[in-house]
Amino acid sequence: MSTVEWHRTTRALRGDVRLDGDEIDVVVGDGLVSFDEELSISGAPIVRVGVLDPERWLIETRLLDLHSEDDERLGREVELVVDGVAYWLRSVVKRRDVFELTFEDRTACLLRDSFGATKTTAGAQRERAFIASLCERAGVPAPEMHEPLSEERRARARSAAGRTSFRADRDRDGRVRRRARGIADDARLTVKGAPIARSQIAEANTLLSVGAELNAPEVAMVAIAFAGIAESALGAHAGTFSPADGYYGVLQSSPKNWPDPHDTAGMARAFMLGGRGFQGNGAIALARTVSDPVQIAVTVEAPSNWPDNAYARQSGWERYLPEARALVAEFGGGDGTSMPPGTVTRTVEAPLTVERGESYWDAAMRIAESYRFRFFVVANTPYYLADQALMQSERLMTIGEETPGVTLLDWEWAPRKLLRSVDLECNVRAWQAPPGSVVVLDETCGPAGSDEDSRQRGRWLVGDYQRSRFGDTARITLVKGRKPIVPTQTETTQVGGDGGERPEQGAVDGHGRVTTEGGAKGIVDQCAAVALRLAPSARVSRGYTPGDTDSDHGADTALQAARDIAIRGRNPTGPTPQIPELNRAAIAVAALFGRTYAEGQQIHIEGDAFNYRGYRIQIFWRTYVGGSNHYNHIHVGAKKA
């Protein structure tokens, strides 16, 4: 490491440099022709030094020697220390006898020099934790952050992250439409004794489509329809979407858990799976042991403790259950087992990534910008902050056109063009506000300043600060704060008659069930093909073990066969961590045999637990049943009964 210090009194760069054990003095006195600083809340601090060096002392000191194995690097880092802050040399430009040396804050340099592509599952890790992990890997201090503020929570609610919707494909064949799932606009149904309206049909379709996506059993489907009727008349009650009594939405949940009262799909998903105010681990889990849909609705919504039934206090409540059953029957149509071809769209928070060839610094800056946050460095310490947090700090200065030391204060206003920046020039000794701090412009600044009607209008953030150590004037840019956002992306899944992914032609029969073509081997191969569509990174193994009498791996024929589905490098040995892709694949495989499971549920169908069209089926997932670790792979076996 070569360390050089700035001595203000002599306008010189001076320091002791050790190269190969020899100590070399570096003194640049009269040759120092410029010394400029750039500080910003949109990047890293920069120091630019101009040195007049006709004798080429910089070359002779070997400060600029390149690395012996990499011409894109110096042989060692050259560090400049200014007021106790370390900067590393990043570039050198020679023009005649003047060398311009550009130094960047050491923390930013370490992040720029750190690489390694990585990606998180959408929504699996908040951006604060992700950026903190990048700083830790780069060996720099943990970033200064703040707890999520109210504006962030509102942004997350506006983003629609977590919402799910279903849109059926257009089908002009009325007979097919009647057989498919979905309540038609002209359905002759009632809700609380009154003819159903189109808005109620839309809410019912949303509730039941989420249940269909999750392969919810019929009793859970009836329970959610019953709850929608009892709680809000499927959204028709006055005040359904206003928290007048502390709850809102079609399923009447609390604003604390659900910022958006119209997120019917999100509430339906929580009703089925539990969480965010919905009790009993959700309707799907309760359906394994409870056969009464009213009891399930009461337990999940928790208006009373069963057998007490709070819904029974509503006049005419006894007709809600028949109406709920009629809704489910109309939604299911025909045999009640097929789902219309269509698209399930889920909005999720964008995954956090470091792209191939991207540095940690560039990734952190990109992520911060996508959330409209600020990632910047001050005195070797990184900061990740929302403008709202910065704007809430105490003002450090109040200035105007007539403030002593202010020599320029420029801005531009036009109709339908928000005033977003102000340019200032000020004497460096009069300026007391570093980047990221708040200053207030007074009434002399017109539209850029405060007045009696709007004190907030005059509050500004110091965005950029530039000065020369050889001069007395600083150039400052003031900026307005931005509201945070949450970047999202949509995931779409084509669904067919079974409510799962639409199978390849010939993979399953017309009802979304496995065929027996090819016997046991054909059955397990069809299961593996469906699993791979939900877990594309997985690999399928036959695991053929001749003579194995404990599992179906003992043969690979039309009479007996088995497949293991796993993802390389994912090897949990217990309930956590889970593998979401295999969770979904296991649900889809079980659904091929008409069996319903919730995401992450243990599956151990073994022995002669059930026969399917003349074959005994094994499915192991998230269990040690079967004699091995099935937390890291799905086992599917079939044997001629």
XYZ file of C-alpha atoms in Angstrom:
641
model
C 0.000 0.000 0.000
C 1.286 3.462 -0.909
C -0.083 6.161 1.411
C 0.055 9.862 0.601
C -1.327 12.610 2.860
C -2.675 16.029 1.978
C -1.121 18.875 3.987
C -3.246 21.986 3.609
C -0.660 24.394 5.039
C 1.939 23.667 2.387
C -0.417 22.780 -0.459
C 1.611 19.647 -0.888
C 1.177 15.928 -1.163
C 3.579 14.320 1.265
C 3.964 10.757 2.465
C 6.170 7.766 3.071
C 5.859 5.045 0.460
C 7.184 1.542 0.896
C 7.960 -0.398 -2.254
C 9.767 -3.715 -1.924
C 10.908 -2.726 1.565
C 12.474 0.586 0.473
C 11.093 3.849 1.856
C 10.513 6.602 -0.700
C 9.500 10.194 0.078
C 6.854 11.765 -2.127
C 6.735 15.560 -1.964
C 4.869 17.600 -4.545
C 4.923 21.243 -3.486
C 4.926 23.989 -6.116
C 3.954 21.374 -8.697
C 0.466 20.974 -7.232
C -1.696 22.999 -9.640
C -5.228 21.838 -8.723
C -7.056 20.018 -5.945
C -10.813 19.547 -6.518
C -13.411 17.677 -4.454
C -16.784 16.272 -5.580
C -19.262 14.961 -3.006
C -22.715 13.591 -3.855
C -25.695 11.592 -2.557
C -25.796 9.850 -5.932
C -22.364 8.297 -5.931
C -18.923 8.217 -4.372
C -16.728 11.121 -3.205
C -14.056 12.062 -5.740
C -10.788 13.997 -5.359
C -8.972 15.215 -8.485
C -5.358 16.324 -8.115
C -3.371 18.103 -10.837
C 0.427 17.850 -10.603
C 2.912 19.749 -12.789
C 5.754 17.243 -13.057
C 8.243 18.028 -15.853
C 10.912 15.991 -14.044
C 8.633 12.911 -13.915
C 9.040 12.388 -10.182
C 5.720 10.489 -10.129
C 7.152 7.990 -12.595
C 10.448 7.605 -10.752
C 8.757 6.927 -7.395
C 7.085 3.909 -9.067
C 3.709 4.986 -7.697
C 2.266 4.385 -11.160
C 3.878 1.010 -11.854
C 1.366 -1.491 -13.247
C 0.726 -4.929 -11.832
C 3.115 -7.540 -13.211
C 0.248 -9.858 -14.228
C -2.560 -7.394 -14.997
C -2.123 -4.195 -17.001
C -5.538 -2.971 -15.807
C -4.294 -2.676 -12.210
C -1.563 -0.783 -10.394
C 1.155 -2.784 -8.720
C -0.266 -1.608 -5.387
C -3.053 0.687 -4.298
C -2.103 4.348 -3.924
C -4.053 5.838 -1.035
C -4.597 9.559 -0.502
C -5.759 10.641 2.966
C -7.690 13.923 3.103
C -8.992 15.138 6.478
C -8.771 11.568 7.773
C -10.725 10.066 4.829
C -9.000 7.495 2.618
C -9.176 7.689 -1.188
C -7.666 5.274 -3.732
C -6.128 6.237 -7.044
C -8.486 5.267 -9.870
C -7.130 6.989 -12.981
C -4.206 9.050 -14.294
C -4.383 11.390 -17.290
C -1.147 12.972 -18.613
C -1.380 16.172 -20.660
C 2.069 17.523 -21.524
C 3.745 17.994 -18.114
C 0.555 17.893 -16.031
C -0.668 14.657 -14.469
C -4.330 14.609 -13.366
C -4.827 11.976 -10.667
C -8.408 10.964 -9.811
C -9.007 9.382 -6.414
C -12.255 7.759 -5.229
C -13.445 6.966 -1.714
C -11.823 3.704 -0.579
C -15.153 2.077 0.345
C -16.549 2.675 -3.134
C -13.352 1.260 -4.658
C -13.592 -1.941 -2.640
C -17.202 -2.387 -3.786
C -16.215 -1.636 -7.393
C -13.496 -4.285 -7.205
C -15.904 -6.968 -5.918
C -17.724 -9.210 -8.375
C -19.783 -12.382 -8.335
C -23.139 -12.920 -10.013
C -25.911 -13.730 -7.559
C -29.708 -13.698 -7.482
C -32.366 -13.981 -4.813
C -35.798 -15.482 -5.253
C -38.387 -12.778 -5.871
C -39.379 -11.255 -2.544
C -37.205 -13.683 -0.555
C -34.909 -10.982 0.847
C -35.521 -7.288 1.338
C -33.143 -4.940 -0.431
C -31.659 -3.627 2.827
C -30.388 -7.070 3.792
C -29.156 -7.724 0.244
C -27.132 -4.495 0.065
C -25.754 -5.117 3.557
C -24.608 -8.565 2.402
C -22.782 -7.014 -0.576
C -20.959 -4.632 1.760
C -19.995 -7.509 4.045
C -18.624 -9.570 1.150
C -16.610 -6.592 -0.096
C -15.089 -6.071 3.352
C -16.452 -2.566 3.920
C -18.418 -1.181 6.898
C -22.091 -2.073 7.194
C -24.264 0.605 5.586
C -26.106 3.125 7.722
C -29.851 2.505 7.290
C -33.186 3.382 8.866
C -36.261 1.335 9.683
C -39.005 1.291 7.004
C -41.010 4.513 7.112
C -44.676 5.218 6.394
C -44.052 6.243 2.784
C -42.279 2.937 2.137
C -45.205 0.962 3.531
C -47.584 2.893 1.303
C -45.314 2.250 -1.685
C -45.348 -1.469 -0.955
C -49.150 -1.420 -0.790
C -49.343 0.488 -4.101
C -46.956 -1.933 -5.800
C -49.484 -4.826 -5.824
C -46.683 -7.239 -4.834
C -48.225 -10.520 -3.723
C -51.438 -10.155 -5.688
C -52.736 -13.005 -7.836
C -55.326 -12.804 -10.594
C -56.846 -15.256 -13.033
C -58.048 -14.514 -16.545
C -59.795 -17.211 -18.545
C -58.998 -17.581 -22.231
C -61.783 -16.368 -24.504
C -63.772 -19.321 -25.765
C -66.693 -18.886 -28.143
C -67.921 -22.421 -27.583
C -70.675 -21.974 -24.991
C -70.689 -25.648 -24.088
C -66.978 -25.571 -23.245
C -67.454 -22.344 -21.298
C -70.232 -23.905 -19.226
C -68.057 -26.923 -18.455
C -65.090 -24.728 -17.465
C -64.606 -23.088 -14.091
C -65.826 -19.555 -13.673
C -69.205 -18.071 -12.794
C -70.878 -16.598 -15.883
C -72.180 -13.025 -15.829
C -75.736 -14.267 -16.421
C -75.654 -16.893 -13.650
C -78.937 -17.162 -11.739
C -77.666 -17.186 -8.170
C -78.433 -15.322 -4.973
C -76.360 -13.730 -2.219
C -78.155 -13.234 1.099
C -81.420 -13.837 -0.722
C -80.914 -11.150 -3.397
C -80.016 -11.819 -7.047
C -76.257 -11.799 -7.499
C -74.746 -8.695 -9.156
C -71.862 -8.633 -11.624
C -69.550 -7.033 -9.055
C -70.317 -9.904 -6.654
C -69.678 -12.447 -9.421
C -66.270 -10.845 -10.031
C -65.355 -11.087 -6.330
C -66.579 -14.703 -6.137
C -64.530 -15.643 -9.203
C -61.444 -14.067 -7.610
C -61.908 -15.982 -4.339
C -62.546 -19.312 -6.032
C -59.833 -18.879 -8.702
C -57.217 -18.500 -5.951
C -58.562 -21.659 -4.335
C -58.372 -23.462 -7.674
C -54.783 -22.291 -8.201
C -53.911 -23.788 -4.795
C -55.797 -27.016 -5.585
C -58.032 -26.387 -2.571
C -60.458 -29.221 -1.758
C -64.173 -28.627 -2.228
C -64.887 -28.087 1.480
C -62.320 -25.250 1.562
C -63.826 -23.744 -1.604
C -67.292 -23.762 -0.029
C -65.838 -22.273 3.183
C -64.313 -19.277 1.395
C -67.502 -18.675 -0.584
C -69.492 -18.862 2.679
C -67.111 -16.405 4.377
C -67.341 -13.978 1.451
C -71.134 -14.020 1.687
C -71.300 -13.766 5.486
C -68.594 -11.118 5.899
C -69.495 -8.644 3.151
C -72.144 -10.089 0.809
C -69.236 -10.530 -1.632
C -68.378 -6.831 -1.399
C -71.934 -5.478 -1.692
C -72.268 -4.288 1.919
C -72.019 -0.529 2.346
C -68.576 0.313 3.699
C -67.013 -3.013 2.664
C -63.856 -1.237 1.534
C -63.727 1.363 4.341
C -62.402 0.364 7.795
C -65.361 1.871 9.654
C -65.395 -0.938 12.249
C -61.670 -1.686 12.045
C -61.932 -4.223 9.202
C -62.429 -4.035 5.466
C -62.326 -6.002 2.214
C -64.471 -8.857 0.927
C -63.113 -11.123 3.692
C -62.971 -8.305 6.279
C -59.371 -8.209 7.464
C -57.521 -5.438 9.290
C -55.734 -2.509 7.592
C -52.655 -3.375 9.678
C -52.298 -6.653 7.771
C -53.742 -5.516 4.425
C -52.974 -1.920 3.326
C -55.116 -2.388 0.198
C -58.781 -3.310 0.925
C -59.265 -4.371 -2.699
C -56.581 -7.091 -2.541
C -59.221 -9.825 -2.613
C -56.846 -12.330 -4.216
C -54.200 -11.787 -1.533
C -56.730 -12.204 1.274
C -58.092 -15.329 -0.410
C -54.622 -16.828 -0.543
C -54.119 -16.092 3.174
C -57.581 -17.533 3.939
C -56.523 -20.768 2.249
C -52.971 -20.965 3.639
C -53.216 -18.957 6.877
C -51.328 -15.900 8.080
C -51.735 -12.111 8.020
C -54.750 -12.244 10.326
C -56.302 -15.488 9.041
C -56.322 -18.246 11.639
C -56.071 -22.023 11.993
C -53.239 -22.415 9.437
C -55.780 -21.726 6.710
C -58.732 -23.516 5.166
C -56.691 -26.073 3.221
C -54.980 -27.356 6.367
C -58.269 -27.425 8.304
C -59.965 -29.348 5.498
C -57.834 -32.395 6.303
C -59.642 -32.864 9.630
C -62.808 -30.717 9.408
C -65.659 -31.571 7.053
C -67.983 -28.657 7.924
C -67.287 -25.599 5.712
C -69.015 -23.287 8.209
C -66.681 -24.454 10.992
C -63.707 -23.849 8.691
C -64.938 -20.331 7.869
C -65.483 -19.537 11.556
C -62.053 -20.889 12.533
C -60.176 -19.026 9.800
C -62.011 -15.721 10.158
C -62.074 -16.108 14.000
C -65.235 -14.151 14.770
C -65.920 -16.672 17.563
C -64.596 -19.915 18.994
C -66.306 -22.951 17.508
C -68.842 -24.395 18.291
C -69.962 -20.817 18.936
C -70.948 -19.547 15.485
C -70.989 -15.756 15.248
C -72.470 -15.943 11.764
C -75.607 -17.534 13.260
C -76.371 -14.146 14.808
C -77.046 -12.736 11.345
C -80.662 -12.872 10.230
C -81.179 -15.445 7.482
C -77.678 -16.906 7.886
C -78.977 -20.432 7.265
C -79.235 -19.740 3.526
C -75.553 -18.705 3.223
C -74.305 -22.299 3.024
C -76.657 -23.361 0.194
C -75.719 -20.160 -1.630
C -72.016 -20.909 -1.130
C -72.428 -24.443 -2.448
C -74.304 -23.073 -5.459
C -71.468 -20.615 -6.148
C -68.874 -23.396 -6.055
C -70.999 -25.650 -8.243
C -71.498 -22.868 -10.800
C -67.805 -21.996 -10.678
C -66.807 -25.627 -11.182
C -69.441 -26.366 -13.821
C -69.901 -29.885 -15.279
C -68.133 -32.437 -13.125
C -66.602 -29.769 -10.881
C -63.056 -30.956 -11.510
C -61.835 -28.993 -14.514
C -60.575 -25.423 -14.681
C -60.913 -23.207 -17.753
C -57.827 -22.650 -19.850
C -56.413 -19.295 -18.849
C -53.587 -17.381 -17.241
C -52.759 -17.033 -13.555
C -50.776 -13.817 -13.046
C -48.866 -13.205 -9.826
C -47.210 -9.865 -9.077
C -44.011 -10.281 -7.077
C -41.277 -7.983 -5.860
C -38.444 -7.955 -8.384
C -35.614 -10.349 -7.473
C -32.379 -8.794 -6.253
C -29.412 -9.576 -8.465
C -25.785 -8.943 -9.185
C -25.487 -9.504 -12.919
C -22.577 -11.284 -14.565
C -19.710 -8.797 -14.931
C -21.419 -6.245 -12.671
C -19.578 -4.924 -9.615
C -21.157 -4.796 -6.172
C -21.023 -0.988 -6.345
C -22.931 -0.846 -9.627
C -25.455 -3.419 -8.366
C -26.088 -1.481 -5.147
C -26.525 1.777 -7.079
C -28.925 0.125 -9.546
C -30.995 -1.489 -6.786
C -31.160 1.776 -4.833
C -32.369 3.628 -7.916
C -35.025 0.969 -8.600
C -36.474 1.674 -5.127
C -35.757 5.435 -5.461
C -33.400 5.286 -2.503
C -29.933 6.796 -2.151
C -26.790 4.677 -1.908
C -23.774 6.880 -1.269
C -20.569 7.076 0.754
C -19.447 9.714 3.244
C -16.045 9.465 4.957
C -15.588 5.782 4.030
C -19.040 4.851 5.444
C -21.809 3.665 3.071
C -25.394 4.889 3.469
C -28.641 3.400 2.139
C -31.440 5.860 2.892
C -34.793 7.016 1.591
C -35.242 10.678 0.763
C -38.083 10.731 3.299
C -35.618 9.880 6.084
C -33.166 12.527 4.896
C -35.880 15.169 4.580
C -37.076 14.532 8.137
C -33.743 15.638 9.600
C -33.295 19.094 11.102
C -32.349 21.854 8.666
C -28.736 22.980 8.913
C -29.104 26.281 7.085
C -31.706 28.787 5.931
C -30.510 30.806 2.961
C -31.800 33.176 0.314
C -30.721 35.592 -2.376
C -29.396 38.036 0.216
C -27.572 35.579 2.493
C -23.924 36.663 3.012
C -21.583 34.455 1.000
C -24.220 33.354 -1.554
C -23.135 34.622 -4.978
C -25.538 32.665 -7.201
C -28.935 31.018 -6.674
C -30.550 29.802 -9.929
C -33.699 27.801 -10.622
C -36.210 27.234 -13.419
C -39.999 26.940 -13.167
C -42.577 26.235 -15.896
C -46.229 25.076 -15.961
C -46.611 21.305 -15.505
C -42.890 21.054 -14.760
C -42.039 20.489 -11.121
C -39.130 22.491 -9.789
C -36.682 19.694 -8.917
C -33.261 21.370 -8.546
C -31.545 24.610 -7.567
C -27.971 25.625 -8.449
C -25.957 27.577 -5.886
C -22.551 29.172 -5.574
C -21.405 30.075 -2.092
C -18.261 30.965 -0.174
C -16.880 27.734 1.302
C -16.558 29.291 4.758
C -20.248 30.262 4.751
C -21.515 26.832 3.692
C -22.222 24.427 6.572
C -24.371 21.672 4.992
C -22.805 18.446 3.622
C -24.523 16.263 0.993
C -27.637 14.540 2.338
C -28.498 17.319 4.792
C -31.478 19.687 4.644
C -31.383 23.388 3.849
C -34.337 25.761 3.625
C -34.680 28.464 0.981
C -36.495 31.547 2.250
C -39.229 33.678 0.671
C -36.715 35.628 -1.453
C -36.314 32.522 -3.643
C -39.790 32.681 -5.229
C -41.238 29.291 -6.280
C -38.129 27.559 -4.907
C -38.550 29.012 -1.431
C -40.914 28.885 1.513
C -43.875 31.158 2.040
C -46.683 31.426 4.551
C -48.770 28.860 2.647
C -46.065 26.233 2.132
C -43.147 25.806 4.503
C -42.367 22.352 3.075
C -41.852 23.740 -0.425
C -38.681 25.495 0.681
C -37.038 22.355 2.120
C -34.282 20.923 -0.080
C -31.651 18.191 0.091
C -28.020 18.970 -0.612
C -27.418 16.723 -3.607
C -23.958 17.627 -4.923
C -21.066 19.692 -3.546
C -17.992 20.672 -5.578
C -15.082 22.884 -4.608
C -11.421 23.550 -5.258
C -9.030 23.606 -2.322
C -7.301 26.424 -4.165
C -10.421 28.599 -4.286
C -13.067 30.069 -2.004
C -16.217 29.176 -3.955
C -18.254 25.978 -3.746
C -20.832 24.880 -6.325
C -23.867 23.182 -4.775
C -26.901 21.485 -6.295
C -30.059 21.199 -4.201
C -32.611 18.509 -5.068
C -36.141 17.613 -4.025
C -36.845 14.335 -2.275
C -38.463 11.471 -4.189
C -41.169 9.098 -3.027
C -39.995 5.479 -2.761
C -41.393 2.758 -4.993
C -41.225 -1.039 -4.961
C -40.077 -2.580 -8.272
C -42.209 -5.538 -9.299
C -42.480 -8.083 -12.036
C -45.241 -10.467 -13.046
C -45.079 -14.247 -13.187
C -47.629 -15.916 -15.434
C -48.651 -19.550 -15.542
C -50.880 -21.062 -18.193
C -53.430 -23.338 -16.548
C -55.687 -25.953 -18.012
C -58.269 -28.429 -16.810
C -56.443 -29.424 -13.604
C -55.687 -25.962 -12.276
C -51.952 -26.604 -12.660
C -49.595 -25.901 -15.516
C -51.007 -26.788 -18.892
C -49.402 -30.151 -19.794
C -47.708 -31.011 -23.014
C -49.962 -32.734 -25.512
C -50.271 -36.383 -24.576
C -48.560 -36.003 -21.185
C -51.804 -36.340 -19.227
C -55.384 -37.059 -20.148
C -58.058 -34.495 -20.936
C -58.977 -34.110 -17.255
C -55.474 -33.263 -16.085
C -54.790 -36.785 -14.837
C -51.918 -39.167 -15.510
C -52.561 -41.780 -18.197
C -51.473 -45.403 -17.875
C -49.856 -45.430 -21.295
C -46.466 -47.099 -20.890
C -47.497 -48.669 -17.587
C -45.597 -47.815 -14.400
C -42.685 -46.361 -16.333
C -45.019 -44.135 -18.351
C -46.752 -42.914 -15.187
C -43.552 -41.794 -13.434
C -42.171 -40.221 -16.619
C -45.356 -38.144 -16.985
C -45.001 -37.039 -13.351
C -41.369 -36.052 -13.908
C -42.272 -34.029 -17.017
C -44.889 -32.023 -15.103
C -42.476 -31.500 -12.178
C -39.772 -30.155 -14.493
C -42.116 -27.501 -15.871
C -42.503 -26.078 -12.359
C -38.861 -26.663 -11.372
C -36.897 -26.175 -14.628
C -33.523 -26.338 -12.848
C -34.293 -29.781 -11.391
C -32.840 -33.072 -12.604
C -34.610 -36.397 -12.860
C -32.915 -39.621 -11.785
C -34.156 -43.182 -12.271
C -32.259 -44.354 -9.202
C -32.547 -47.878 -10.624
C -31.431 -50.385 -7.973
C -31.995 -54.010 -9.073
C -33.274 -56.180 -6.251
C -34.492 -53.259 -4.090
C -37.669 -54.545 -2.446
C -38.302 -51.489 -0.224
C -39.072 -48.978 -2.966
C -40.114 -48.931 -6.590
C -36.509 -48.233 -7.652
C -36.075 -52.020 -7.772
C -37.208 -52.098 -11.412
C -37.656 -49.765 -14.368
C -40.370 -51.436 -16.432
C -44.033 -51.139 -17.300
C -44.753 -53.110 -14.124
C -42.640 -51.101 -11.673
C -40.646 -47.856 -11.891
C -39.634 -44.787 -9.877
C -38.155 -41.332 -10.419
C -36.368 -38.873 -8.088
C -36.603 -35.130 -8.812
C -33.916 -32.928 -7.196
C -32.074 -29.635 -7.716
C -28.292 -29.873 -7.644
C -26.726 -27.991 -4.739
C -29.980 -27.759 -2.746
C -29.634 -30.305 0.034
C -31.742 -29.550 3.144
C -31.917 -32.323 5.732
C -34.955 -31.059 7.612
C -37.997 -28.790 7.422
C -35.877 -25.697 6.752
C -34.729 -24.320 4.443
C -37.492 -25.229 2.002
C -37.143 -25.539 -1.762
C -40.074 -23.531 -3.195
C -39.702 -24.915 -6.737
C -39.961 -28.506 -5.504
C -42.846 -27.563 -3.195
C -44.827 -26.477 -6.247
C -43.696 -29.478 -8.263
C -44.814 -31.892 -5.519
C -48.253 -30.260 -5.377
C -48.599 -30.581 -9.159
C -47.530 -34.239 -9.137
C -50.041 -35.103 -6.400
C -52.749 -33.208 -8.312
C -52.170 -35.487 -11.303
C -53.702 -38.241 -9.161
C -56.506 -36.015 -7.845
C -54.844 -35.428 -4.479
C -54.565 -31.959 -2.886
C -51.735 -30.590 -0.746
C -50.691 -27.130 0.423
C -47.309 -25.630 -0.443
C -44.628 -26.973 1.891
C -46.871 -29.731 3.266
C -45.350 -33.121 4.062
C -46.346 -35.836 1.568
C -45.796 -39.507 2.282
C -48.096 -41.716 0.239
C -46.590 -45.179 0.539
C -47.397 -48.858 0.302
C -50.960 -49.437 -0.834
C -52.230 -46.044 0.437
C -54.135 -45.663 -2.817
C -54.492 -47.336 -6.172
C -54.720 -45.389 -9.382
C -56.189 -47.125 -12.418
C -54.675 -50.434 -11.399
C -51.331 -49.115 -10.116
C -50.126 -48.567 -6.540
C -48.541 -45.107 -6.253
C -45.714 -43.870 -3.998
C -45.066 -40.137 -3.469
C -42.518 -38.994 -0.864
C -41.743 -35.300 -0.183
C -40.488 -33.459 2.929
C -40.259 -36.618 5.015
C -37.879 -39.388 6.080
C -40.621 -41.959 5.500
C -39.316 -44.417 2.944
C -35.893 -44.753 4.551
C -34.032 -41.740 3.142
C -33.946 -37.935 3.139
C -36.896 -36.747 1.061
C -36.444 -33.092 2.078
C -34.048 -32.643 -0.841
C -35.893 -34.579 -3.545
C -39.332 -35.772 -4.612
C -39.776 -39.530 -5.021
C -42.528 -40.833 -7.307
C -43.067 -44.566 -7.717
C -45.629 -46.776 -9.458
C -46.195 -50.529 -9.369
C -48.783 -52.707 -11.079
C -51.337 -53.670 -8.409
